[in-house]
mmCIF file of C-alpha atoms in Angstrom:
data_model
loop_
_atom_site.group_PDB
_atom_site.id
_atom_site.type_symbol
_atom_site.label_atom_id
_atom_site.label_comp_id
_atom_site.label_asym_id
_atom_site.label_seq_id
_atom_site.Cartn_x
_atom_site.Cartn_y
_atom_site.Cartn_z
ATOM 1 C CA MET A 1 -19.571 30.484 -7.132
ATOM 2 C CA THR A 2 -16.968 29.812 -4.429
ATOM 3 C CA ALA A 3 -13.409 30.657 -5.431
ATOM 4 C CA SER A 4 -11.004 27.765 -5.787
ATOM 5 C CA ASN A 5 -8.908 27.315 -2.663
ATOM 6 C CA PRO A 6 -6.314 24.529 -3.067
ATOM 7 C CA LYS A 7 -4.417 25.577 0.064
ATOM 8 C CA ARG A 8 -7.449 25.036 2.287
ATOM 9 C CA HIS A 9 -7.995 21.563 0.853
ATOM 10 C CA PHE A 10 -4.299 20.707 1.235
ATOM 11 C CA LEU A 11 -4.504 21.514 4.935
ATOM 12 C CA ARG A 12 -7.743 19.563 5.224
ATOM 13 C CA GLY A 13 -6.064 16.542 3.650
ATOM 14 C CA THR A 14 -3.150 16.814 6.069
ATOM 15 C CA ARG A 15 -5.498 16.971 9.035
ATOM 16 C CA ASP A 16 -7.524 13.986 7.833
ATOM 17 C CA ALA A 17 -4.379 11.869 7.407
ATOM 18 C CA LEU A 18 -2.808 12.533 10.800
ATOM 19 C CA PRO A 19 -4.502 9.594 12.611
ATOM 20 C CA PHE A 20 -2.849 7.188 10.180
ATOM 21 C CA LEU A 21 0.538 8.046 11.656
ATOM 22 C CA LEU A 22 -0.337 5.709 14.520
ATOM 23 C CA VAL A 23 -0.055 2.875 11.982
ATOM 24 C CA ILE A 24 2.522 4.254 9.542
ATOM 25 C CA ILE A 25 5.277 4.903 12.083
ATOM 26 C CA PRO A 26 5.468 1.452 13.733
ATOM 27 C CA PHE A 27 4.924 -0.315 10.397
ATOM 28 C CA ALA A 28 7.764 1.568 8.699
ATOM 29 C CA ALA A 29 10.037 1.077 11.696
ATOM 30 C CA LEU A 30 9.300 -2.648 11.653
ATOM 31 C CA PHE A 31 10.227 -2.814 7.980
ATOM 32 C CA GLY A 32 13.530 -1.142 8.730
ATOM 33 C CA VAL A 33 14.276 -3.661 11.474
ATOM 34 C CA VAL A 34 13.202 -6.709 9.447
ATOM 35 C CA ALA A 35 15.041 -5.589 6.301
ATOM 36 C CA THR A 36 18.226 -5.041 8.293
ATOM 37 C CA GLU A 37 17.804 -8.437 9.925
ATOM 38 C CA ALA A 38 17.507 -9.897 6.408
ATOM 39 C CA GLY A 39 20.921 -8.496 5.499
ATOM 40 C CA LEU A 40 20.219 -5.094 3.935
ATOM 41 C CA ASN A 41 22.276 -2.110 4.999
ATOM 42 C CA VAL A 42 20.753 1.243 5.922
ATOM 43 C CA ALA A 43 21.214 2.704 2.423
ATOM 44 C CA GLU A 44 19.458 -0.280 0.840
ATOM 45 C CA VAL A 45 16.599 -0.070 3.323
ATOM 46 C CA MET A 46 16.116 3.605 2.532
ATOM 47 C CA GLY A 47 16.292 2.891 -1.185
ATOM 48 C CA PHE A 48 13.443 0.438 -0.716
ATOM 49 C CA SER A 49 11.283 2.827 1.288
ATOM 50 C CA VAL A 50 11.882 5.870 -0.913
ATOM 51 C CA LEU A 51 11.620 4.203 -4.318
ATOM 52 C CA VAL A 52 8.934 1.616 -3.606
ATOM 53 C CA ILE A 53 6.957 3.299 -0.784
ATOM 54 C CA ALA A 54 4.621 0.295 -0.457
ATOM 55 C CA GLY A 55 4.809 -1.636 2.781
ATOM 56 C CA ALA A 56 3.273 -4.959 1.768
ATOM 57 C CA ALA A 57 5.353 -5.165 -1.413
ATOM 58 C CA GLN A 58 8.510 -4.259 0.503
ATOM 59 C CA PHE A 59 7.959 -6.983 3.095
ATOM 60 C CA THR A 60 7.217 -9.474 0.324
ATOM 61 C CA ALA A 61 10.370 -8.570 -1.581
ATOM 62 C CA VAL A 62 12.540 -8.852 1.530
ATOM 63 C CA GLN A 63 11.090 -12.272 2.346
ATOM 64 C CA LEU A 64 11.835 -13.566 -1.168
ATOM 65 C CA MET A 65 15.310 -12.074 -1.123
ATOM 66 C CA THR A 66 16.110 -13.969 2.073
ATOM 67 C CA GLU A 67 15.132 -17.132 0.170
ATOM 68 C CA ASN A 68 17.557 -16.218 -2.637
ATOM 69 C CA ALA A 69 14.739 -15.990 -5.175
ATOM 70 C CA PRO A 70 15.662 -14.752 -8.680
ATOM 71 C CA THR A 71 15.240 -11.028 -9.216
ATOM 72 C CA VAL A 72 12.439 -11.535 -11.741
ATOM 73 C CA ILE A 73 10.440 -13.561 -9.183
ATOM 74 C CA VAL A 74 10.954 -10.871 -6.547
ATOM 75 C CA ILE A 75 9.731 -8.178 -8.946
ATOM 76 C CA LEU A 76 6.742 -10.121 -10.297
ATOM 77 C CA THR A 77 5.541 -11.202 -6.859
ATOM 78 C CA SER A 78 5.875 -7.685 -5.474
ATOM 79 C CA LEU A 79 3.927 -6.344 -8.455
ATOM 80 C CA ALA A 80 1.190 -8.914 -7.818
ATOM 81 C CA VAL A 81 0.951 -7.784 -4.197
ATOM 82 C CA ASN A 82 0.667 -4.180 -5.372
ATOM 83 C CA MET A 83 -1.889 -4.897 -8.104
ATOM 84 C CA ARG A 84 -4.488 -2.996 -6.098
ATOM 85 C CA MET A 85 -2.653 0.236 -6.910
ATOM 86 C CA ALA A 86 -3.705 -0.116 -10.551
ATOM 87 C CA MET A 87 -7.334 -0.326 -9.407
ATOM 88 C CA TYR A 88 -6.827 2.690 -7.169
ATOM 89 C CA SER A 89 -5.451 4.646 -10.113
ATOM 90 C CA ALA A 90 -8.378 3.712 -12.335
ATOM 91 C CA SER A 91 -10.784 4.757 -9.586
ATOM 92 C CA LEU A 92 -9.193 8.205 -9.254
ATOM 93 C CA THR A 93 -8.845 8.854 -12.995
ATOM 94 C CA PRO A 94 -12.295 10.505 -13.338
ATOM 95 C CA TYR A 95 -11.245 13.042 -10.698
ATOM 96 C CA LEU A 96 -7.562 13.629 -11.489
ATOM 97 C CA GLY A 97 -7.232 12.412 -15.074
ATOM 98 C CA SER A 98 -7.209 15.936 -16.511
ATOM 99 C CA ALA A 99 -4.454 17.184 -14.172
ATOM 100 C CA PRO A 100 -1.052 18.083 -15.687
ATOM 101 C CA ILE A 101 1.133 15.069 -16.338
ATOM 102 C CA TRP A 102 3.639 16.009 -13.624
ATOM 103 C CA GLN A 103 0.836 16.075 -11.060
ATOM 104 C CA ARG A 104 -0.462 12.694 -12.214
ATOM 105 C CA GLY A 105 3.063 11.331 -12.008
ATOM 106 C CA LEU A 106 3.433 12.617 -8.453
ATOM 107 C CA VAL A 107 0.092 11.091 -7.443
ATOM 108 C CA ALA A 108 1.161 7.778 -9.004
ATOM 109 C CA TYR A 109 4.405 7.770 -7.021
ATOM 110 C CA LEU A 110 2.614 8.693 -3.798
ATOM 111 C CA MET A 111 -0.250 6.229 -4.281
ATOM 112 C CA VAL A 112 -0.726 4.632 -0.863
ATOM 113 C CA ASP A 113 -3.747 2.977 0.723
ATOM 114 C CA GLN A 114 -4.500 5.709 3.239
ATOM 115 C CA ALA A 115 -4.279 8.595 0.774
ATOM 116 C CA TYR A 116 -6.461 6.760 -1.728
ATOM 117 C CA ALA A 117 -9.140 5.907 0.832
ATOM 118 C CA LEU A 118 -9.391 9.475 2.104
ATOM 119 C CA SER A 119 -9.343 11.012 -1.370
ATOM 120 C CA GLN A 120 -11.921 8.643 -2.837
ATOM 121 C CA ILE A 121 -14.386 9.499 -0.075
ATOM 122 C CA LYS A 122 -13.654 13.223 -0.372
ATOM 123 C CA PHE A 123 -14.054 13.318 -4.145
ATOM 124 C CA GLU A 124 -17.272 11.283 -4.056
ATOM 125 C CA MET A 125 -18.852 13.521 -1.409
ATOM 126 C CA GLU A 126 -17.683 16.848 -2.858
ATOM 127 C CA ARG A 127 -18.016 16.465 -6.609
ATOM 128 C CA GLU A 128 -17.891 20.227 -7.125
ATOM 129 C CA LEU A 129 -14.178 20.348 -6.285
ATOM 130 C CA THR A 130 -11.889 21.595 -9.023
ATOM 131 C CA VAL A 131 -8.980 19.494 -10.259
ATOM 132 C CA PRO A 132 -6.416 21.754 -8.489
ATOM 133 C CA GLU A 133 -8.383 21.364 -5.247
ATOM 134 C CA ARG A 134 -8.507 17.588 -5.640
ATOM 135 C CA PHE A 135 -4.792 17.414 -6.327
ATOM 136 C CA ALA A 136 -4.097 19.658 -3.336
ATOM 137 C CA TYR A 137 -6.222 17.468 -1.069
ATOM 138 C CA TYR A 138 -4.498 14.295 -2.229
ATOM 139 C CA LEU A 139 -1.088 15.864 -1.752
ATOM 140 C CA GLY A 140 -2.186 17.016 1.679
ATOM 141 C CA THR A 141 -3.084 13.482 2.737
ATOM 142 C CA VAL A 142 0.399 12.275 1.811
ATOM 143 C CA ALA A 143 2.236 15.255 3.318
ATOM 144 C CA PRO A 144 2.392 13.795 6.859
ATOM 145 C CA LEU A 145 2.576 10.148 5.761
ATOM 146 C CA ALA A 146 5.551 10.021 3.382
ATOM 147 C CA PRO A 147 8.106 11.860 5.579
ATOM 148 C CA PHE A 148 7.260 9.706 8.597
ATOM 149 C CA TRP A 149 7.418 6.568 6.441
ATOM 150 C CA TYR A 150 10.943 7.508 5.361
ATOM 151 C CA GLY A 151 12.008 8.618 8.829
ATOM 152 C CA ALA A 152 10.623 5.605 10.686
ATOM 153 C CA SER A 153 12.192 3.261 8.111
ATOM 154 C CA TYR A 154 15.548 4.878 8.793
ATOM 155 C CA LEU A 155 15.178 4.625 12.560
ATOM 156 C CA GLY A 156 14.126 0.991 12.236
ATOM 157 C CA ALA A 157 17.120 0.230 10.023
ATOM 158 C CA VAL A 158 19.513 1.876 12.443
ATOM 159 C CA ALA A 159 17.938 0.076 15.379
ATOM 160 C CA GLY A 160 17.947 -3.220 13.499
ATOM 161 C CA ALA A 161 21.646 -2.896 12.789
ATOM 162 C CA GLN A 162 22.262 -2.773 16.542
ATOM 163 C CA VAL A 163 20.307 -5.963 17.302
ATOM 164 C CA PRO A 164 22.706 -8.800 18.248
ATOM 165 C CA PRO A 165 22.477 -11.933 16.039
ATOM 166 C CA GLU A 166 21.272 -14.045 18.965
ATOM 167 C CA PHE A 167 18.151 -11.864 19.145
ATOM 168 C CA ALA A 168 16.966 -12.693 15.613
ATOM 169 C CA LEU A 169 13.773 -10.968 14.550
ATOM 170 C CA ASP A 170 12.738 -13.343 11.761
ATOM 171 C CA PHE A 171 9.432 -13.935 13.527
ATOM 172 C CA ALA A 172 8.409 -10.296 12.943
ATOM 173 C CA LEU A 173 7.698 -10.763 9.234
ATOM 174 C CA PRO A 174 5.000 -13.480 9.427
ATOM 175 C CA ILE A 175 3.423 -11.756 12.421
ATOM 176 C CA THR A 176 3.231 -8.514 10.437
ATOM 177 C CA PHE A 177 1.451 -10.205 7.539
ATOM 178 C CA LEU A 178 -1.012 -11.843 9.914
ATOM 179 C CA ALA A 179 -1.751 -8.425 11.405
ATOM 180 C CA MET A 180 -2.337 -7.008 7.907
ATOM 181 C CA ILE A 181 -4.830 -9.699 6.863
ATOM 182 C CA ALA A 182 -7.551 -9.386 9.506
ATOM 183 C CA PRO A 183 -8.545 -5.721 8.892
ATOM 184 C CA ALA A 184 -8.817 -6.418 5.147
ATOM 185 C CA LEU A 185 -11.512 -9.111 5.528
ATOM 186 C CA ARG A 186 -14.444 -6.709 5.279
ATOM 187 C CA THR A 187 -16.707 -8.358 2.687
ATOM 188 C CA MET A 188 -17.534 -11.816 1.345
ATOM 189 C CA ALA A 189 -15.339 -11.077 -1.678
ATOM 190 C CA HIS A 190 -12.383 -10.318 0.586
ATOM 191 C CA VAL A 191 -12.909 -13.530 2.558
ATOM 192 C CA ALA A 192 -13.232 -15.589 -0.627
ATOM 193 C CA SER A 193 -10.048 -14.045 -2.007
ATOM 194 C CA ALA A 194 -8.150 -14.736 1.196
ATOM 195 C CA MET A 195 -9.303 -18.354 1.372
ATOM 196 C CA THR A 196 -8.461 -18.923 -2.291
ATOM 197 C CA SER A 197 -4.990 -17.468 -1.881
ATOM 198 C CA VAL A 198 -4.309 -19.673 1.154
ATOM 199 C CA VAL A 199 -5.469 -22.865 -0.562
ATOM 200 C CA LEU A 200 -3.610 -22.150 -3.813
ATOM 201 C CA ALA A 201 -0.446 -21.062 -1.983
ATOM 202 C CA LEU A 202 -0.425 -24.362 -0.084
ATOM 203 C CA LEU A 203 -1.122 -26.397 -3.212
ATOM 204 C CA MET A 204 1.591 -24.558 -5.133
ATOM 205 C CA ALA A 205 4.149 -24.639 -2.329
ATOM 206 C CA TRP A 206 6.234 -27.056 -4.402
ATOM 207 C CA MET A 207 6.958 -24.352 -6.996
ATOM 208 C CA PRO A 208 10.452 -22.844 -6.722
ATOM 209 C CA TYR A 209 11.273 -19.487 -5.100
ATOM 210 C CA GLY A 210 7.752 -18.948 -3.873
ATOM 211 C CA SER A 211 6.491 -18.475 -7.443
ATOM 212 C CA GLY A 212 3.339 -20.275 -6.358
ATOM 213 C CA LEU A 213 2.392 -17.001 -4.702
ATOM 214 C CA LEU A 214 1.900 -15.491 -8.168
ATOM 215 C CA VAL A 215 -0.574 -18.245 -9.032
ATOM 216 C CA ALA A 216 -2.294 -17.762 -5.680
ATOM 217 C CA ALA A 217 -2.520 -13.983 -6.164
ATOM 218 C CA ILE A 218 -4.027 -14.278 -9.644
ATOM 219 C CA GLY A 219 -6.478 -16.943 -8.512
ATOM 220 C CA ALA A 220 -7.513 -14.874 -5.501
ATOM 221 C CA MET A 221 -8.178 -11.811 -7.671
ATOM 222 C CA VAL A 222 -10.312 -13.827 -10.106
ATOM 223 C CA VAL A 223 -12.360 -15.430 -7.331
ATOM 224 C CA GLY A 224 -12.751 -12.134 -5.485
ATOM 225 C CA ALA A 225 -13.970 -10.369 -8.625
ATOM 226 C CA GLN A 226 -16.475 -13.130 -9.396
ATOM 227 C CA VAL A 227 -17.839 -13.101 -5.850
ATOM 228 C CA GLU A 228 -18.159 -9.315 -6.015
ATOM 229 C CA LEU A 229 -20.123 -9.551 -9.270
ATOM 230 C CA TYR A 230 -22.332 -12.250 -7.775
ATOM 231 C CA MET A 231 -23.077 -10.145 -4.702
ATOM 232 C CA GLU A 232 -23.908 -7.113 -6.870
ATOM 233 C CA ARG A 233 -26.302 -9.158 -9.034
ATOM 234 C CA ARG A 234 -27.915 -10.603 -5.945
ATOM 235 C CA ALA A 235 -28.370 -7.147 -4.428
ATOM 236 C CA ALA A 236 -29.904 -5.872 -7.680
#
């Protein structure tokens, strides 16, 4: 039997995650710029990036804050955007569920799309890994991502504070969301969810403070799940 080697798997996770820096750095920097343009100071931007560490939810929250939405709407809508993290957690529970509670808490805080995707593939392909090795690999995937997320957010916030008012960057937020949508449309379920969310968001546009987005998010998840079940039954 091969001896457990968490350090080797940590380094492997770090190596596997390095290509994602090409996306993480500009995305975090853009958040810093947009958040500053929306009126947040550098400390508030960093509080967002360190405490939330979820790009889509952060952009959503900033957009709602610029519309003077109530705090509860900002929180609920951001949670709806981040609902996928609950599914990620459930997916990783069979592999990391027996880890010490402090390790599970750290994984929960550092749950990001890239780390989940890499870890899920790794754990599925190498089922013989021990729990310490799995935890080390997951931590390794986040090791290069989190520091650059924080650092790029700071640089973006500092740069955004230097942008003159006449060079407003409000256009950056909708463009960013458009750029995020296309790569996510990988299956029929994804397309159905996207179309449902668009239709419901337009129909519910009359609701105050963008609360129609909550309805659209819930509807999109229901439709996406039903389409996924239909496709699985059809394949069977």
